[in-house]
Amino acid sequence: MKKFINAPEAVLAEALSGIAAAHPELKVDAENKVISRGDAGRRGKVALVSGGGSGHEPLHGGFVGLGMLDAACPGEVFTSPVPGQMLAAAQAVDGGAGVLFIVKNYTGDVLNFQMAAELAAEEGITVETVLVDDDVAVKDSTWTAGRRGTGATVFVEKIAGALAEQGAGLAAVAEMAKRVNAASRSFAVALTACTTPASGKPGFDLPEDEMEVGVGIHGEPGRRREKLRPAKEIVATALDAILTDQPLDTGDETIVMVNGLGGTPLIELYVVFNEVAAALADKGVVVARNLVGNYVTSLDMAGASLTVCRADADMLSLWDAPVNTPALRWGS
Amino acid sequence: MKKFINAPEAVLAEALSGIAAAHPELKVDAENKVISRGDAGRRGKVALVSGGGSGHEPLHGGFVGLGMLDAACPGEVFTSPVPGQMLAAAQAVDGGAGVLFIVKNYTGDVLNFQMAAELAAEEGITVETVLVDDDVAVKDSTWTAGRRGTGATVFVEKIAGALAEQGAGLAAVAEMAKRVNAASRSFAVALTACTTPASGKPGFDLPEDEMEVGVGIHGEPGRRREKLRPAKEIVATALDAILTDQPLDTGDETIVMVNGLGGTPLIELYVVFNEVAAALADKGVVVARNLVGNYVTSLDMAGASLTVCRADADMLSLWDAPVNTPALRWGS
Amino acid sequence: MTTSPVPTMNGDSVDTDRARTWVQAIAAAVDQHKDHLTQLDSAIGDADHGTNMHRGFSAATTAVAAMEPDTVGAALITAGTTLISTVGGASGPLYGGAFRAIGKALDTPTAGTQQLAAALAAGLASIQKLGAAAPGDKTMIDAYAPALAAFQQQAGAGADLAAAATAAADAAEVGMRSTTPMQARKGRASYLGARSIGHQDPGATSTALVFRALAETLGAR
Amino acid sequence: MTTSPVPTMNGDSVDTDRARTWVQAIAAAVDQHKDHLTQLDSAIGDADHGTNMHRGFSAATTAVAAMEPDTVGAALITAGTTLISTVGGASGPLYGGAFRAIGKALDTPTAGTQQLAAALAAGLASIQKLGAAAPGDKTMIDAYAPALAAFQQQAGAGADLAAAATAAADAAEVGMRSTTPMQARKGRASYLGARSIGHQDPGATSTALVFRALAETLGAR
Ligand SMILES: Nc1ncnc2c1ncn2[C@@H]1O[C@H](COP(=O)(O)OP(=O)(O)O)[C@@H](O)[C@H]1O
Ligand SMILES: Nc1ncnc2c1ncn2[C@@H]1O[C@H](COP(=O)(O)OP(=O)(O)O)[C@@H](O)[C@H]1O
Ligand SMILES: [Mg+2]
Ligand SMILES: [Mg+2]
Ligand SMILES: [Mg+2]
Ligand SMILES: [Mg+2]
């Protein structure tokens, strides 16, 4: 294993310390492992808390700041944080208007956040939870763990965060977060496996001419293995999966993210976005806003995910609202 | 070779088309391969033009916009652009106040920009050139090609760009660019080689327990190969090389960049920054500003570079000035 | 999973010391099998189950070592709470909740076979309540449910603790192996669909360690 | 680099057609050795020399094919300009400038051995002026300089074009091989310091192709 680390067990604590040093505008609680806004706990503002395993940076810590999250709880690499962390985060940021937990739909995240919500309620904090489950590679069913939460998390955090910043109440913010999730679909493809610091080996071996189709963001193999194909065809596969699940009409406006999983050069992400833009234009679908870059990564995995959100006018205007976080920043 | 591309020859054109689709605020001249600001050519404003081989994204195209570059000319992957491109860029952005070419010190870049400067002069455009040569892994000497330009390019483009935005003249902007370069030093380490689309193979083979020390950003091997060491020791090596070349005193203020070469997870870059911040704090050196992320990449290389700029008050205030580009954005 | 001879001084009741010993025995087993658990999780999950269990049971061992428990359950409740607050992931709340449930059902200074059977049943109920998985879903339940059934059957037949726990450990290992041909319907492995078939479930494997540790603690040979 | 028999109809002068043929012959050689050039550049550079040369000489071939040149040099000037505007990198301006210089020195409908020798010398001067490299720096100059010397020596001794060009091509290949033990002091390979030793310089290798193509064009057997 080749990594810029000192010891696998120390990665999270040291990275948090690095985040604290790099972003003095954030508060980093090293003991509870909570990253929060410098001005967190503002009276009357609904607070957004998210979290999940580490290894997906900039998610979630990179999205803490004005117009987005109030706090993030990073767990160990690919391991959900624990309820105590989430409770500490909720306590740090609650301004009396309640806390929204934004939870990616994985058994571990769901169970831990559920316990945290119970603990928070015992402390008198009103908590609402929204589950993000946008990955169409996984079939949705009441008999399974359901869809994974991936790229749409960024959209949910940005748009709900903007609404909270404008002073909306907890129910309205939670409702908007759910709307964004319901309007979003993702699909990912990987060319290589990633290596966690603790395991020290790539999660799977992939021949030089093959790719994993329908992967998640935790290094697990995908739904199927296929021969590597040109970017155009890979995009067609991903878009097809997305649009089969949620058809789009001519004139529909979308927010589109082409996201790198950590080991993919940006120049390739632009090649992918070029194909996505062309394919959607062909269908008359409008790409009103976009993100191209590394936003929800899977350590060093060479891979890319596509997220498409059918955005209404409210969502677009909230998207455009100011945001000031380490990884997403615009407006004033 | 595993890449999200359609064909090696098409990468640059398609990525440019993707950049155009993703960033409608920029102008992309597909024929001349020039990315410029939507408002480029503003009368009286000194225009900044940079460029170099592709594969280093977001450098340079991602730094085009308010407060930074007026235009970027991307060459083929790891290949300097040609003089015609640079001339087209200069023509597109000259507002009568002259053009500053920001050139990383590589034989190809230097020669092509030199020819472009001659062509531009023939067209009546005043051109100044600043060479960036910050990489202390390469020994400087009049008998060699001299030091490479790497991470300091971002500092030069940001700070000189801010000064130009404020209306300074060409000589002053060029002078500031040179000052920033003179105050900056970089050093990089790689854990893996990168693969160019055209060659299809990693540039070198590196055993599982070794690293290349003193690498550039073009996939070439470094000055020496060593056993992989903990992040703390790697940082000590890099800082030592930098500070030997340019000693810093207690109380000196710096801008520090921990830059990923493309395949390094962000969480590791924060671990590295944590070590850098601690080591500089030990010496009483102030990290006044910082960047942690992928800014000057080498395709999919797993590696990291450290750049330290001893910044005076002018540089810090220009650093803080508004910037609005795809890859760097702050202020209003 | 070899069995070392442990003196059977207290064959038909669990006391507070043994509860603590059980936690320590699990920690030792997890320590020994950490890489194996992570490797199993790497094939159909996210390669952290060994690290998760190790982090949790190391912390639990430390926590129970510092106690002077009055009841059999006290140490197990503490262990469960510690798992919840240190593990994360799916296994943290599931095992944490289970140990807390088992502990709550053992609020006496000693406990016999029948009481332990009921406590173990409460543990399974907690896992099922939280995780909503059924037997055959390729989870820890596929080791836990047969282990519990074997324990209950032995208890019903009047067996002593050691015999019941040994039967449970054997059944857990059979259950663990039975997960290999299953297609996962819960947890992370479910994302693989049919590709989850052919791999042994990491959680079922750690559950087998938990029951083997119980058998060892209760004096099986 | 094998030599195919070419009719020697015009043994002692270069005409406009042959100038064009030379460019085409270089393009063909580069096409054939593209991967080899890139491989050499991968070891001590940035793995683009084959692609660079290929892009440039393909474009140059197209450009000169469309011309009706009046002078020997016209096609070479066009080739040089095309290289400058399509190659990029270090080799673009260096080769581009050299071909432009060679072309400018051949502003006549035909040219003999002495005139070609002078033109080739102008090409080397352009490379040295731009790149400031000296023999022994492990660059294209280490193939070009000995090739030029051999050509000049043959020309001085009254040899015909074919013989002079063949001697130049042979000397270029010797020079090319002589770069292997050198430590690079110019270009990208210089960044490797002592580690550049033991690898053949890509630019010297392409220069050997350029001179071999000249010999073939001028009728060497
Ligand atoms: N819903 C569930 N019910 C019961 N057990 C589950 C459930 N989901 C997952 N598990 C168990 O948890 C194990 C994985 O634990 P672990 O790797 O520590 O957590 P994570 O999956 O969050 O990384 C699986 O092997 C499985 O046995
Ligand atoms: N200063 C120089 N003078 C002469 N030749 C040089 C010089 N610098 C580089 N070269 C030649 O250029 C070759 C590399 O060309 P190429 O790979 O196309 O460009 P780049 O180095 O910009 O990638 C080297 O092998 C060397 O022969
Ligand atoms: Mg996990
Ligand atoms: Mg090059
Ligand atoms: Mg796991
Ligand atoms: Mg090269």
XYZ file of C-alpha atoms in Angstrom, chain A residues 1-6 10-19 21-24 54-55 57-58 62 77 189-192 200 206-211 228-234 262-275 277 290 292 294 297 299-300 302-304 326 329-332, chain B residues 1-6 10-19 21-24 54-55 57-58 62 77 189-192 200 206-211 228-234 262-275 277 290 292 294 297 299-300 302-304 326 329-332:
146
model
C 0.000 0.000 0.000
C 1.307 3.423 -0.946
C -0.182 6.318 0.857
C 0.844 9.640 2.300
C 0.020 8.639 5.848
C 1.818 7.927 9.085
C -4.017 7.811 12.671
C -5.384 8.918 9.304
C -8.688 10.335 10.470
C -7.338 12.242 13.463
C -4.421 13.675 11.497
C -6.549 14.633 8.518
C -8.942 16.413 10.882
C -6.023 18.252 12.368
C -4.936 19.191 8.836
C -8.439 20.419 8.042
C -5.034 24.044 10.160
C -6.123 24.656 6.573
C -9.515 26.146 7.345
C -9.363 28.425 10.368
C -14.233 9.114 5.617
C -12.497 8.552 2.285
C -13.471 13.939 0.681
C -14.409 16.703 0.130
C -15.566 20.238 2.612
C -12.551 5.344 6.492
C -18.321 3.228 -13.263
C -14.862 2.315 -11.981
C -11.673 1.481 -13.828
C -9.677 0.480 -10.742
C -3.753 -2.089 2.492
C -9.685 -5.703 -12.481
C -8.012 -6.816 -15.714
C -6.397 -4.130 -17.826
C -9.294 -4.125 -20.314
C -12.260 -4.283 -17.976
C -14.352 -1.934 -15.884
C -13.740 -1.183 -21.129
C -15.487 1.014 -23.682
C -15.080 4.536 -25.064
C -16.306 7.413 -22.895
C -19.263 7.984 -25.189
C -20.591 4.477 -24.634
C -19.944 4.528 -20.905
C -10.541 10.220 -6.629
C -8.069 8.815 -9.139
C -9.500 10.159 -12.388
C -7.749 13.104 -14.060
C -9.911 16.201 -14.421
C -9.269 16.257 -18.174
C -11.111 12.930 -18.419
C -14.023 14.257 -16.381
C -14.374 17.047 -18.935
C -14.348 14.485 -21.749
C -17.143 12.671 -19.895
C -19.082 15.884 -19.296
C -18.765 16.690 -22.973
C -20.536 13.421 -23.778
C -23.922 17.477 -22.357
C -23.254 21.669 -13.524
C -17.332 18.754 -12.926
C -13.971 15.478 -7.407
C -14.712 10.336 -3.904
C -10.181 7.271 -1.962
C -7.934 6.620 -4.970
C -10.229 5.684 -10.849
C -13.852 6.111 -11.698
C -16.573 8.592 -12.430
C -13.823 24.676 1.358
C -17.898 28.508 -3.133
C -19.766 31.110 -5.094
C -21.941 34.164 -4.706
C -21.099 36.804 -2.152
C -4.567 1.791 -20.436
C -7.781 2.634 -18.651
C -9.158 6.062 -19.262
C -12.481 7.771 -19.753
C -11.697 8.855 -23.291
C -12.832 8.103 -26.808
C -9.347 13.375 -29.412
C -8.767 14.007 -25.713
C -7.768 17.650 -25.915
C -10.473 18.748 -28.336
C -13.191 16.894 -26.457
C -12.052 18.116 -23.066
C -12.083 21.663 -24.413
C -15.589 21.127 -25.660
C -16.511 19.817 -22.209
C -14.949 22.874 -20.584
C -20.168 23.263 -21.953
C -19.388 23.326 -18.232
C -18.327 26.953 -18.039
C -20.511 29.161 -20.207
C -2.492 19.468 -20.947
C -2.768 16.849 -18.225
C -5.823 20.371 -14.940
C -7.143 22.562 -13.437
C -9.299 26.327 -14.556
C -0.978 16.206 -23.154
C 7.164 13.114 -4.401
C 5.348 10.406 -6.361
C 4.077 7.015 -5.303
C 3.049 5.884 -8.796
C -0.868 4.016 -22.884
C 7.805 1.572 -9.048
C 7.937 -1.307 -6.579
C 5.197 -1.497 -3.984
C 7.476 -0.137 -1.242
C 9.247 2.647 -3.096
C 8.648 6.248 -4.050
C 8.416 4.665 1.031
C 8.343 6.515 4.350
C 5.687 7.947 6.666
C 4.097 11.255 5.676
C 5.961 13.063 8.432
C 9.345 12.053 7.012
C 8.370 12.767 3.430
C -4.052 13.719 -9.580
C -4.332 10.293 -7.981
C -3.916 11.168 -4.320
C -6.990 11.173 -2.081
C -7.768 14.529 -0.505
C -7.723 12.948 2.954
C -4.025 12.192 2.432
C -3.323 15.743 1.326
C -4.779 16.927 4.616
C -2.540 14.482 6.479
C 0.399 15.992 4.575
C -0.731 19.546 5.258
C -1.020 18.688 8.923
C 2.658 17.734 8.936
C 1.767 23.129 9.288
C -2.971 27.900 2.153
C -4.877 21.969 -0.114
C -5.492 19.192 -6.773
C -1.725 17.662 -11.542
C -2.787 13.081 -14.922
C -3.399 10.125 -12.600
C -0.362 9.433 -7.030
C 1.864 12.079 -5.588
C 1.974 15.354 -3.784
C -13.529 27.381 -12.246
C -12.973 31.327 -6.293
C -13.364 33.697 -3.391
C -14.215 37.263 -2.530
C -17.026 39.037 -4.272
